Amino acid sequence: MDKKKLKRWRLILGSESEKTFQDYDEGGFFLDSDEEIMDEALSAIYDDTSSSIEDNNSKGASLAKSSPRLAKWLGDIRKYFPQDTVSIIQNDAIERKNLTQLIFEPEVLKDVKPDISMVATLLALKDQIPEGTKDTARELVKRVVEDIEERLKNDIVKAVAGAINKREHSPIPSLKAIDWKYTISKNLKNYNIEQKKIIPEKFYYFNRARDSNNWTIILDIDQSGSMAESAIYASIVGSIFASIRAFKTHVVAFDTAVVDLSEECENDPVDMIFGIQLGGGTNINKSVTYCEKFITEPKKTIFILISDLYEGGNEADLIRRVRDMKEAGVTVICLLAISDNGVPDYDEGLAKKFASFNIPTFGATPNVLPQLVEAALKNKDLEEIAKNIEKSS
């Protein structure tokens, strides 16, 4: 059998499988020094043992309370495993070994690979984070926010720019407001073969006066514990929407209470994320009631509910409100999750009820949001878009 494959399986199955693998290889089966370090790092989390990593003679470990050993372990997993795997191992360390020390000591936290799961853990335990660690925790959250913004912002801005007021032109000349695509298409007949240039007869300019706060977009975010990743993604997307002049953006978070995060959304998305209170019950109807006051022009309003739809409030009233909102002309979308990890458990009965009102109700990865918003702004069939998104995910 291929020795490389044997070693890989040995690392996966742990030290207890050592004898079995020795029997597979007559020439002798040994891990090299790098593989032994990998084995020790994995054993610290996945071996079923309560011994401490401070005991250098024991590979099975809990990591206990030793910052130097914990820092070494973090360094080892970052060195020997791919980035995605590092995130999984870190999160498993917190779940399996209760390694809250990962977020309670600044000298340890600075070595953690930031990802959205780690941010969710920070939010869940934020009231317990020591004062001396808060700045480091905030920096970690900031890095994740910046990474997600970098991934999504350009596509969302382009999608909005491609959909809003593109048929509205202004007689007022402005270099920044030139509609290049329309101008070129209208002047193709003026192409000069000798100069190999289009010589425009007329320029067309976007009507920027109509471009400010032309649409209202409302994100209503379920901040119950099961929706942690979705709440973080939705908050960051809300901050991107708030940066676009064409939108008047409102970001609301709820459990049994309702919190308006719109001001934080406009100022600092990190502050907004720290304003999320994960856990607690769920009163979707209460939050929808609160959001109704932001709807002044229904046909120019997009309402996005991000929730697993487990309603602890008045379900009948919620159904009526959402139906009335849809019938008034509001573009209503229900995202059961915004996640890279698939759709979690959700209330199928309420989801089907929403779908019966022609409200797209589905889970989405963050990268499909630009397409979804553009389709909403262009008044496309969102149900068809949702079906295509679900098929491709």
mmCIF file of C-alpha atoms in Angstrom:
data_model
loop_
_atom_site.group_PDB
_atom_site.id
_atom_site.type_symbol
_atom_site.label_atom_id
_atom_site.label_comp_id
_atom_site.label_asym_id
_atom_site.label_seq_id
_atom_site.Cartn_x
_atom_site.Cartn_y
_atom_site.Cartn_z
ATOM 1 C CA MET A 1 0.000 0.000 0.000
ATOM 2 C CA ASP A 2 1.150 3.566 -0.749
ATOM 3 C CA LYS A 3 3.109 4.812 2.306
ATOM 4 C CA LYS A 4 1.833 8.364 1.823
ATOM 5 C CA LYS A 5 -1.769 7.171 2.053
ATOM 6 C CA LEU A 6 -0.939 5.023 5.070
ATOM 7 C CA LYS A 7 0.510 8.017 6.891
ATOM 8 C CA ARG A 8 -2.481 10.166 6.014
ATOM 9 C CA TRP A 9 -4.874 7.577 7.423
ATOM 10 C CA ARG A 10 -2.670 7.150 10.490
ATOM 11 C CA LEU A 11 -2.894 10.947 11.167
ATOM 12 C CA ILE A 12 -6.658 10.843 10.674
ATOM 13 C CA LEU A 13 -7.243 7.839 12.952
ATOM 14 C CA GLY A 14 -4.830 8.892 15.696
ATOM 15 C CA SER A 15 -2.170 7.231 17.807
ATOM 16 C CA GLU A 16 -4.360 4.317 18.858
ATOM 17 C CA SER A 17 -4.190 3.015 15.280
ATOM 18 C CA GLU A 18 -0.345 2.926 15.281
ATOM 19 C CA LYS A 19 -0.043 -0.850 15.775
ATOM 20 C CA THR A 20 -2.480 -1.592 12.957
ATOM 21 C CA PHE A 21 -0.421 0.482 10.528
ATOM 22 C CA GLN A 22 2.813 -1.158 11.670
ATOM 23 C CA ASP A 23 1.294 -4.486 10.594
ATOM 24 C CA TYR A 24 0.545 -3.037 7.138
ATOM 25 C CA ASP A 25 4.172 -2.134 6.451
ATOM 26 C CA GLU A 26 6.813 -4.870 6.857
ATOM 27 C CA GLY A 27 9.618 -2.392 6.262
ATOM 28 C CA GLY A 28 8.632 -0.384 9.338
ATOM 29 C CA PHE A 29 6.130 2.407 9.707
ATOM 30 C CA PHE A 30 7.324 5.714 11.160
ATOM 31 C CA LEU A 31 6.134 9.309 11.081
ATOM 32 C CA ASP A 32 8.810 11.857 10.271
ATOM 33 C CA SER A 33 9.410 14.886 12.517
ATOM 34 C CA ASP A 34 6.919 17.165 10.729
ATOM 35 C CA GLU A 35 4.269 14.454 10.743
ATOM 36 C CA GLU A 36 4.838 13.902 14.476
ATOM 37 C CA ILE A 37 4.163 17.610 15.085
ATOM 38 C CA MET A 38 0.988 17.358 13.001
ATOM 39 C CA ASP A 39 -0.015 14.266 14.972
ATOM 40 C CA GLU A 40 0.539 16.045 18.279
ATOM 41 C CA ALA A 41 -1.512 19.057 17.147
ATOM 42 C CA LEU A 42 -4.418 16.849 16.055
ATOM 43 C CA SER A 43 -4.195 14.631 19.144
ATOM 44 C CA ALA A 44 -4.531 17.672 21.388
ATOM 45 C CA ILE A 45 -8.089 18.119 20.134
ATOM 46 C CA TYR A 46 -9.286 14.814 18.737
ATOM 47 C CA ASP A 47 -7.779 12.121 20.997
ATOM 48 C CA ASP A 48 -10.226 10.982 23.649
ATOM 49 C CA THR A 49 -8.106 11.862 26.638
ATOM 50 C CA SER A 50 -8.058 14.327 29.489
ATOM 51 C CA SER A 51 -4.298 14.628 29.859
ATOM 52 C CA SER A 52 -2.623 17.982 29.396
ATOM 53 C CA ILE A 53 -0.529 19.269 26.570
ATOM 54 C CA GLU A 54 1.794 20.646 29.184
ATOM 55 C CA ASP A 55 2.906 17.059 29.655
ATOM 56 C CA ASN A 56 5.347 16.749 26.775
ATOM 57 C CA ASN A 57 5.308 12.966 27.037
ATOM 58 C CA SER A 58 1.610 12.811 26.210
ATOM 59 C CA LYS A 59 0.248 13.396 22.751
ATOM 60 C CA GLY A 60 -3.382 13.351 23.845
ATOM 61 C CA ALA A 61 -4.110 16.684 25.440
ATOM 62 C CA SER A 62 -6.591 19.316 26.506
ATOM 63 C CA LEU A 63 -4.152 22.203 26.101
ATOM 64 C CA ALA A 64 -4.989 23.136 29.699
ATOM 65 C CA LYS A 65 -3.894 26.642 30.843
ATOM 66 C CA SER A 66 -0.499 27.183 29.345
ATOM 67 C CA SER A 67 -0.204 30.175 27.024
ATOM 68 C CA PRO A 68 3.235 29.182 25.637
ATOM 69 C CA ARG A 69 2.034 25.652 24.809
ATOM 70 C CA LEU A 70 -1.220 26.988 23.380
ATOM 71 C CA ALA A 71 0.654 29.543 21.249
ATOM 72 C CA LYS A 72 2.935 26.755 19.966
ATOM 73 C CA TRP A 73 -0.108 24.618 19.129
ATOM 74 C CA LEU A 74 -1.671 27.500 17.176
ATOM 75 C CA GLY A 75 1.599 28.049 15.337
ATOM 76 C CA ASP A 76 1.855 24.356 14.477
ATOM 77 C CA ILE A 77 -1.621 24.070 13.002
ATOM 78 C CA ARG A 78 -1.093 27.248 10.950
ATOM 79 C CA LYS A 79 2.209 25.906 9.641
ATOM 80 C CA TYR A 80 1.167 22.381 8.754
ATOM 81 C CA PHE A 81 -2.470 22.635 7.685
ATOM 82 C CA PRO A 82 -4.346 24.582 4.960
ATOM 83 C CA GLN A 83 -6.200 27.737 6.007
ATOM 84 C CA ASP A 84 -9.676 26.191 5.817
ATOM 85 C CA THR A 85 -8.530 23.277 7.960
ATOM 86 C CA VAL A 86 -6.989 25.655 10.510
ATOM 87 C CA SER A 87 -10.383 27.307 11.009
ATOM 88 C CA ILE A 88 -12.073 23.944 11.541
ATOM 89 C CA ILE A 89 -9.442 22.787 14.062
ATOM 90 C CA GLN A 90 -9.659 26.078 16.003
ATOM 91 C CA ASN A 91 -13.425 25.877 16.241
ATOM 92 C CA ASP A 92 -13.279 22.203 17.214
ATOM 93 C CA ALA A 93 -10.820 23.173 19.962
ATOM 94 C CA ILE A 94 -13.416 25.503 21.472
ATOM 95 C CA GLU A 95 -16.290 23.023 21.131
ATOM 96 C CA ARG A 96 -14.510 19.782 22.125
ATOM 97 C CA LYS A 97 -12.053 21.073 24.727
ATOM 98 C CA ASN A 98 -13.831 24.226 25.886
ATOM 99 C CA LEU A 99 -10.779 26.204 24.821
ATOM 100 C CA THR A 100 -12.160 29.627 25.631
ATOM 101 C CA GLN A 101 -8.551 30.563 26.411
ATOM 102 C CA LEU A 102 -8.298 31.119 22.655
ATOM 103 C CA ILE A 103 -10.262 34.315 23.145
ATOM 104 C CA PHE A 104 -9.433 35.255 26.726
ATOM 105 C CA GLU A 105 -5.692 35.949 26.409
ATOM 106 C CA PRO A 106 -4.486 38.638 23.968
ATOM 107 C CA GLU A 107 -1.095 36.956 23.416
ATOM 108 C CA VAL A 108 -2.946 33.826 22.293
ATOM 109 C CA LEU A 109 -5.782 35.516 20.399
ATOM 110 C CA LYS A 110 -3.387 37.442 18.163
ATOM 111 C CA ASP A 111 -2.188 34.107 16.724
ATOM 112 C CA VAL A 112 -5.699 32.852 15.952
ATOM 113 C CA LYS A 113 -6.705 32.684 12.284
ATOM 114 C CA PRO A 114 -9.776 34.932 12.079
ATOM 115 C CA ASP A 115 -12.848 33.557 10.351
ATOM 116 C CA ILE A 116 -16.589 33.984 10.632
ATOM 117 C CA SER A 117 -17.002 31.045 13.026
ATOM 118 C CA MET A 118 -14.437 32.550 15.381
ATOM 119 C CA VAL A 119 -16.283 35.894 15.227
ATOM 120 C CA ALA A 120 -19.519 34.078 16.118
ATOM 121 C CA THR A 121 -17.756 32.550 19.136
ATOM 122 C CA LEU A 122 -16.449 35.970 20.177
ATOM 123 C CA LEU A 123 -19.949 37.433 19.985
ATOM 124 C CA ALA A 124 -21.454 34.586 21.994
ATOM 125 C CA LEU A 125 -18.875 35.130 24.773
ATOM 126 C CA LYS A 126 -18.279 38.874 24.381
ATOM 127 C CA ASP A 127 -19.598 39.767 27.839
ATOM 128 C CA GLN A 128 -17.000 37.433 29.368
ATOM 129 C CA ILE A 129 -13.979 38.723 27.423
ATOM 130 C CA PRO A 130 -11.498 40.382 29.809
ATOM 131 C CA GLU A 131 -10.874 44.102 29.356
ATOM 132 C CA GLY A 132 -7.263 43.492 28.306
ATOM 133 C CA THR A 133 -8.351 41.231 25.450
ATOM 134 C CA LYS A 134 -11.111 43.411 23.995
ATOM 135 C CA ASP A 135 -8.861 45.434 21.667
ATOM 136 C CA THR A 136 -7.329 42.253 20.258
ATOM 137 C CA ALA A 137 -10.783 40.714 19.823
ATOM 138 C CA ARG A 138 -11.990 43.839 18.049
ATOM 139 C CA GLU A 139 -8.985 43.743 15.706
ATOM 140 C CA LEU A 140 -9.756 40.117 14.850
ATOM 141 C CA VAL A 141 -13.384 40.997 14.044
ATOM 142 C CA LYS A 142 -12.211 43.961 11.970
ATOM 143 C CA ARG A 143 -9.988 41.689 9.869
ATOM 144 C CA VAL A 144 -12.893 39.355 9.134
ATOM 145 C CA VAL A 145 -15.183 42.288 8.272
ATOM 146 C CA GLU A 146 -12.610 43.753 5.885
ATOM 147 C CA ASP A 147 -12.081 40.375 4.222
ATOM 148 C CA ILE A 148 -15.818 39.857 3.641
ATOM 149 C CA GLU A 149 -16.282 43.447 2.450
ATOM 150 C CA GLU A 150 -13.454 42.959 -0.034
ATOM 151 C CA ARG A 151 -15.161 39.824 -1.346
ATOM 152 C CA LEU A 152 -18.631 41.330 -1.692
ATOM 153 C CA LYS A 153 -18.536 45.119 -1.971
ATOM 154 C CA ASN A 154 -17.432 45.549 -5.595
ATOM 155 C CA ASP A 155 -19.984 43.022 -6.857
ATOM 156 C CA ILE A 156 -22.823 44.583 -4.857
ATOM 157 C CA VAL A 157 -21.943 48.136 -5.959
ATOM 158 C CA LYS A 158 -21.681 47.010 -9.599
ATOM 159 C CA ALA A 159 -24.999 45.192 -9.364
ATOM 160 C CA VAL A 160 -26.732 48.268 -7.977
ATOM 161 C CA ALA A 161 -25.063 50.580 -10.493
ATOM 162 C CA GLY A 162 -26.219 48.265 -13.268
ATOM 163 C CA ALA A 163 -29.828 48.362 -12.121
ATOM 164 C CA ILE A 164 -30.769 51.802 -10.748
ATOM 165 C CA ASN A 165 -31.848 54.775 -12.884
ATOM 166 C CA LYS A 166 -29.943 53.642 -15.953
ATOM 167 C CA ARG A 167 -32.751 54.759 -18.228
ATOM 168 C CA GLU A 168 -32.853 58.193 -16.643
ATOM 169 C CA HIS A 169 -30.533 60.637 -18.368
ATOM 170 C CA SER A 170 -29.767 64.253 -17.585
ATOM 171 C CA PRO A 171 -29.096 67.204 -19.905
ATOM 172 C CA ILE A 172 -26.497 68.489 -17.423
ATOM 173 C CA PRO A 173 -22.954 67.542 -18.516
ATOM 174 C CA SER A 174 -20.762 65.836 -15.928
ATOM 175 C CA LEU A 175 -17.648 63.785 -16.587
ATOM 176 C CA LYS A 176 -18.365 61.542 -13.575
ATOM 177 C CA ALA A 177 -21.959 60.965 -14.698
ATOM 178 C CA ILE A 178 -21.272 59.819 -18.289
ATOM 179 C CA ASP A 179 -23.238 56.680 -19.197
ATOM 180 C CA TRP A 180 -20.381 55.156 -21.180
ATOM 181 C CA LYS A 181 -22.189 52.002 -22.275
ATOM 182 C CA TYR A 182 -25.205 53.900 -23.639
ATOM 183 C CA THR A 183 -23.042 56.657 -25.160
ATOM 184 C CA ILE A 184 -20.872 54.118 -27.029
ATOM 185 C CA SER A 185 -23.851 52.113 -28.312
ATOM 186 C CA LYS A 186 -25.548 55.282 -29.609
ATOM 187 C CA ASN A 187 -22.363 56.495 -31.329
ATOM 188 C CA LEU A 188 -21.155 53.274 -32.972
ATOM 189 C CA LYS A 189 -22.308 54.697 -36.300
ATOM 190 C CA ASN A 190 -19.662 57.421 -35.835
ATOM 191 C CA TYR A 191 -16.727 55.001 -35.786
ATOM 192 C CA ASN A 192 -13.776 56.462 -37.725
ATOM 193 C CA ILE A 193 -11.922 53.673 -39.555
ATOM 194 C CA GLU A 194 -8.772 55.704 -40.189
ATOM 195 C CA GLN A 195 -8.411 56.891 -36.603
ATOM 196 C CA LYS A 196 -9.813 53.622 -35.184
ATOM 197 C CA LYS A 197 -11.918 55.636 -32.773
ATOM 198 C CA ILE A 198 -15.539 56.388 -32.052
ATOM 199 C CA ILE A 199 -16.119 60.124 -32.415
ATOM 200 C CA PRO A 200 -19.188 60.805 -30.220
ATOM 201 C CA GLU A 201 -21.861 63.016 -31.663
ATOM 202 C CA LYS A 202 -23.600 63.192 -28.294
ATOM 203 C CA PHE A 203 -22.789 62.200 -24.714
ATOM 204 C CA TYR A 204 -25.407 60.810 -22.343
ATOM 205 C CA TYR A 205 -25.293 61.523 -18.597
ATOM 206 C CA PHE A 206 -26.928 59.713 -15.689
ATOM 207 C CA ASN A 207 -29.394 61.759 -13.705
ATOM 208 C CA ARG A 208 -27.472 61.842 -10.430
ATOM 209 C CA ALA A 209 -30.049 64.063 -8.785
ATOM 210 C CA ARG A 210 -32.365 61.044 -8.670
ATOM 211 C CA ASP A 211 -29.608 58.733 -7.503
ATOM 212 C CA SER A 212 -29.674 59.558 -3.796
ATOM 213 C CA ASN A 213 -31.820 57.455 -1.418
ATOM 214 C CA ASN A 214 -33.992 56.375 -4.318
ATOM 215 C CA TRP A 215 -34.652 52.961 -2.776
ATOM 216 C CA THR A 216 -35.245 51.815 0.785
ATOM 217 C CA ILE A 217 -33.639 48.533 1.782
ATOM 218 C CA ILE A 218 -34.446 46.920 5.137
ATOM 219 C CA LEU A 219 -32.498 44.027 6.618
ATOM 220 C CA ASP A 220 -34.374 42.366 9.472
ATOM 221 C CA ILE A 221 -31.904 39.994 11.143
ATOM 222 C CA ASP A 222 -32.680 37.104 13.479
ATOM 223 C CA GLN A 223 -29.956 37.126 16.142
ATOM 224 C CA SER A 224 -30.911 33.871 17.864
ATOM 225 C CA GLY A 225 -27.924 31.606 18.530
ATOM 226 C CA SER A 226 -28.518 29.302 15.552
ATOM 227 C CA MET A 227 -28.348 32.282 13.173
ATOM 228 C CA ALA A 228 -24.914 33.548 14.272
ATOM 229 C CA GLU A 229 -23.089 33.243 10.942
ATOM 230 C CA SER A 230 -26.064 34.635 9.018
ATOM 231 C CA ALA A 231 -26.358 37.595 11.400
ATOM 232 C CA ILE A 232 -22.686 38.493 10.909
ATOM 233 C CA TYR A 233 -22.853 38.254 7.114
ATOM 234 C CA ALA A 234 -26.112 40.222 7.028
ATOM 235 C CA SER A 235 -24.652 42.990 9.202
ATOM 236 C CA ILE A 236 -21.644 43.378 6.905
ATOM 237 C CA VAL A 237 -23.879 43.400 3.824
ATOM 238 C CA GLY A 238 -25.992 46.053 5.550
ATOM 239 C CA SER A 239 -22.926 48.254 5.995
ATOM 240 C CA ILE A 240 -22.171 47.872 2.272
ATOM 241 C CA PHE A 241 -25.735 48.887 1.380
ATOM 242 C CA ALA A 242 -25.411 51.903 3.697
ATOM 243 C CA SER A 243 -22.385 53.094 1.703
ATOM 244 C CA ILE A 244 -24.431 53.238 -1.534
ATOM 245 C CA ARG A 245 -26.096 56.601 -2.178
ATOM 246 C CA ALA A 246 -29.053 55.045 -3.965
ATOM 247 C CA PHE A 247 -30.165 53.267 -0.791
ATOM 248 C CA LYS A 248 -31.718 54.435 2.418
ATOM 249 C CA THR A 249 -30.609 51.491 4.531
ATOM 250 C CA HIS A 250 -32.107 50.190 7.759
ATOM 251 C CA VAL A 251 -30.560 47.295 9.691
ATOM 252 C CA VAL A 252 -32.629 45.795 12.483
ATOM 253 C CA ALA A 253 -31.708 42.841 14.714
ATOM 254 C CA PHE A 254 -34.116 40.914 16.901
ATOM 255 C CA ASP A 255 -34.636 38.061 19.316
ATOM 256 C CA THR A 256 -37.527 38.751 21.711
ATOM 257 C CA ALA A 257 -36.466 42.414 21.636
ATOM 258 C CA VAL A 258 -35.752 44.646 18.642
ATOM 259 C CA VAL A 259 -32.519 46.617 18.191
ATOM 260 C CA ASP A 260 -32.061 49.229 15.457
ATOM 261 C CA LEU A 261 -28.446 49.067 14.245
ATOM 262 C CA SER A 262 -28.865 51.491 11.327
ATOM 263 C CA GLU A 263 -26.707 54.236 12.840
ATOM 264 C CA GLU A 264 -23.848 51.839 13.649
ATOM 265 C CA CYS A 265 -24.263 50.401 10.151
ATOM 266 C CA GLU A 266 -23.496 53.793 8.604
ATOM 267 C CA ASN A 267 -20.543 54.477 10.879
ATOM 268 C CA ASP A 268 -18.618 51.315 11.747
ATOM 269 C CA PRO A 269 -19.637 47.740 10.823
ATOM 270 C CA VAL A 270 -17.438 46.388 13.637
ATOM 271 C CA ASP A 271 -19.491 48.367 16.186
ATOM 272 C CA MET A 272 -22.620 47.040 14.525
ATOM 273 C CA ILE A 273 -21.457 43.428 14.829
ATOM 274 C CA PHE A 274 -20.618 43.918 18.494
ATOM 275 C CA GLY A 275 -24.178 45.236 18.865
ATOM 276 C CA ILE A 276 -25.540 41.796 17.976
ATOM 277 C CA GLN A 277 -26.759 39.817 20.991
ATOM 278 C CA LEU A 278 -26.654 36.130 20.061
ATOM 279 C CA GLY A 279 -29.061 33.795 21.829
ATOM 280 C CA GLY A 280 -32.462 34.257 23.405
ATOM 281 C CA GLY A 281 -35.921 33.603 21.999
ATOM 282 C CA THR A 282 -37.460 34.843 18.756
ATOM 283 C CA ASN A 283 -40.259 37.329 18.039
ATOM 284 C CA ILE A 284 -40.234 37.879 14.279
ATOM 285 C CA ASN A 285 -43.650 39.569 14.275
ATOM 286 C CA LYS A 286 -42.413 42.252 16.685
ATOM 287 C CA SER A 287 -39.458 43.079 14.421
ATOM 288 C CA VAL A 288 -41.579 43.162 11.238
ATOM 289 C CA THR A 289 -43.988 45.523 13.008
ATOM 290 C CA TYR A 290 -41.044 47.785 13.855
ATOM 291 C CA CYS A 291 -39.727 47.696 10.266
ATOM 292 C CA GLU A 292 -43.095 48.664 8.736
ATOM 293 C CA LYS A 293 -42.561 52.306 9.715
ATOM 294 C CA PHE A 294 -39.618 52.546 7.283
ATOM 295 C CA ILE A 295 -41.818 51.719 4.276
ATOM 296 C CA THR A 296 -42.899 54.990 2.628
ATOM 297 C CA GLU A 297 -42.806 53.916 -1.039
ATOM 298 C CA PRO A 298 -43.656 50.203 -1.159
ATOM 299 C CA LYS A 299 -42.646 49.744 -4.800
ATOM 300 C CA LYS A 300 -39.239 51.265 -4.035
ATOM 301 C CA THR A 301 -38.635 49.128 -0.952
ATOM 302 C CA ILE A 302 -36.788 45.844 -0.544
ATOM 303 C CA PHE A 303 -37.447 44.006 2.717
ATOM 304 C CA ILE A 304 -35.069 41.124 3.475
ATOM 305 C CA LEU A 305 -35.898 38.931 6.454
ATOM 306 C CA ILE A 306 -32.990 36.734 7.554
ATOM 307 C CA SER A 307 -34.411 34.057 9.859
ATOM 308 C CA ASP A 308 -34.934 30.320 10.360
ATOM 309 C CA LEU A 309 -38.601 31.269 10.927
ATOM 310 C CA TYR A 310 -39.019 29.621 14.330
ATOM 311 C CA GLU A 311 -41.517 32.177 15.572
ATOM 312 C CA GLY A 312 -42.048 32.568 19.297
ATOM 313 C CA GLY A 313 -44.442 35.489 18.881
ATOM 314 C CA ASN A 314 -47.778 35.855 17.106
ATOM 315 C CA GLU A 315 -47.408 33.698 13.976
ATOM 316 C CA ALA A 316 -50.836 34.512 12.534
ATOM 317 C CA ASP A 317 -50.146 38.249 12.838
ATOM 318 C CA LEU A 318 -46.689 37.771 11.282
ATOM 319 C CA ILE A 319 -48.173 35.964 8.276
ATOM 320 C CA ARG A 320 -50.750 38.734 7.805
ATOM 321 C CA ARG A 321 -48.130 41.502 8.003
ATOM 322 C CA VAL A 322 -45.776 39.850 5.528
ATOM 323 C CA ARG A 323 -48.638 39.123 3.110
ATOM 324 C CA ASP A 324 -49.893 42.719 3.323
ATOM 325 C CA MET A 325 -46.366 44.007 2.778
ATOM 326 C CA LYS A 326 -46.021 41.888 -0.365
ATOM 327 C CA GLU A 327 -49.451 42.889 -1.692
ATOM 328 C CA ALA A 328 -48.641 46.586 -1.174
ATOM 329 C CA GLY A 329 -45.769 46.243 -3.656
ATOM 330 C CA VAL A 330 -42.784 45.735 -1.348
ATOM 331 C CA THR A 331 -40.148 43.338 -2.682
ATOM 332 C CA VAL A 332 -40.024 40.779 0.139
ATOM 333 C CA ILE A 333 -37.262 38.171 0.388
ATOM 334 C CA CYS A 334 -36.803 35.624 3.172
ATOM 335 C CA LEU A 335 -33.323 34.178 3.559
ATOM 336 C CA LEU A 336 -33.315 31.135 5.827
ATOM 337 C CA ALA A 337 -29.549 31.549 6.105
ATOM 338 C CA ILE A 338 -26.634 33.526 4.677
ATOM 339 C CA SER A 339 -23.943 30.949 5.119
ATOM 340 C CA ASP A 340 -21.072 29.068 3.493
ATOM 341 C CA ASN A 341 -22.205 25.920 5.317
ATOM 342 C CA GLY A 342 -25.663 25.220 3.902
ATOM 343 C CA VAL A 343 -29.134 25.874 5.308
ATOM 344 C CA PRO A 344 -29.641 25.018 8.979
ATOM 345 C CA ASP A 345 -32.844 23.617 10.461
ATOM 346 C CA TYR A 346 -35.841 25.912 9.843
ATOM 347 C CA ASP A 347 -39.625 25.995 10.229
ATOM 348 C CA GLU A 348 -40.805 24.343 7.006
ATOM 349 C CA GLY A 349 -44.470 25.151 7.630
ATOM 350 C CA LEU A 350 -43.911 28.905 7.872
ATOM 351 C CA ALA A 351 -41.445 28.815 4.961
ATOM 352 C CA LYS A 352 -44.103 27.162 2.763
ATOM 353 C CA LYS A 353 -46.653 29.764 3.883
ATOM 354 C CA PHE A 354 -44.314 32.587 2.823
ATOM 355 C CA ALA A 355 -43.623 30.828 -0.486
ATOM 356 C CA SER A 356 -47.389 30.625 -1.127
ATOM 357 C CA PHE A 357 -47.386 34.457 -1.224
ATOM 358 C CA ASN A 358 -44.716 34.309 -3.970
ATOM 359 C CA ILE A 359 -42.038 35.351 -1.491
ATOM 360 C CA PRO A 360 -38.678 33.736 -2.344
ATOM 361 C CA THR A 361 -37.759 31.737 0.776
ATOM 362 C CA PHE A 362 -34.417 29.961 0.658
ATOM 363 C CA GLY A 363 -30.864 29.800 1.974
ATOM 364 C CA ALA A 364 -28.032 31.564 0.173
ATOM 365 C CA THR A 365 -24.279 31.853 0.225
ATOM 366 C CA PRO A 366 -22.957 35.436 0.559
ATOM 367 C CA ASN A 367 -21.651 35.562 -3.020
ATOM 368 C CA VAL A 368 -25.165 35.290 -4.544
ATOM 369 C CA LEU A 369 -26.436 38.426 -2.784
ATOM 370 C CA PRO A 370 -25.289 40.868 -5.526
ATOM 371 C CA GLN A 371 -27.224 38.860 -8.116
ATOM 372 C CA LEU A 372 -30.279 38.758 -5.865
ATOM 373 C CA VAL A 373 -30.272 42.516 -5.178
ATOM 374 C CA GLU A 374 -29.756 43.368 -8.851
ATOM 375 C CA ALA A 375 -32.698 41.128 -9.805
ATOM 376 C CA ALA A 376 -34.887 42.803 -7.172
ATOM 377 C CA LEU A 377 -33.992 46.289 -8.411
ATOM 378 C CA LYS A 378 -34.716 45.257 -12.009
ATOM 379 C CA ASN A 379 -38.065 43.765 -10.968
ATOM 380 C CA LYS A 380 -37.109 40.314 -12.247
ATOM 381 C CA ASP A 381 -38.812 37.079 -11.237
ATOM 382 C CA LEU A 382 -37.116 36.466 -7.896
ATOM 383 C CA GLU A 383 -38.690 33.040 -7.458
ATOM 384 C CA GLU A 384 -36.963 31.875 -10.607
ATOM 385 C CA ILE A 385 -33.693 33.443 -9.440
ATOM 386 C CA ALA A 386 -34.085 31.665 -6.082
ATOM 387 C CA LYS A 387 -34.660 28.291 -7.786
ATOM 388 C CA ASN A 388 -31.524 28.756 -9.890
ATOM 389 C CA ILE A 389 -29.522 29.723 -6.804
ATOM 390 C CA GLU A 390 -30.713 26.630 -4.916
ATOM 391 C CA LYS A 391 -29.862 24.374 -7.852
ATOM 392 C CA SER A 392 -26.334 25.745 -8.113
ATOM 393 C CA SER A 393 -25.635 25.587 -4.351
#
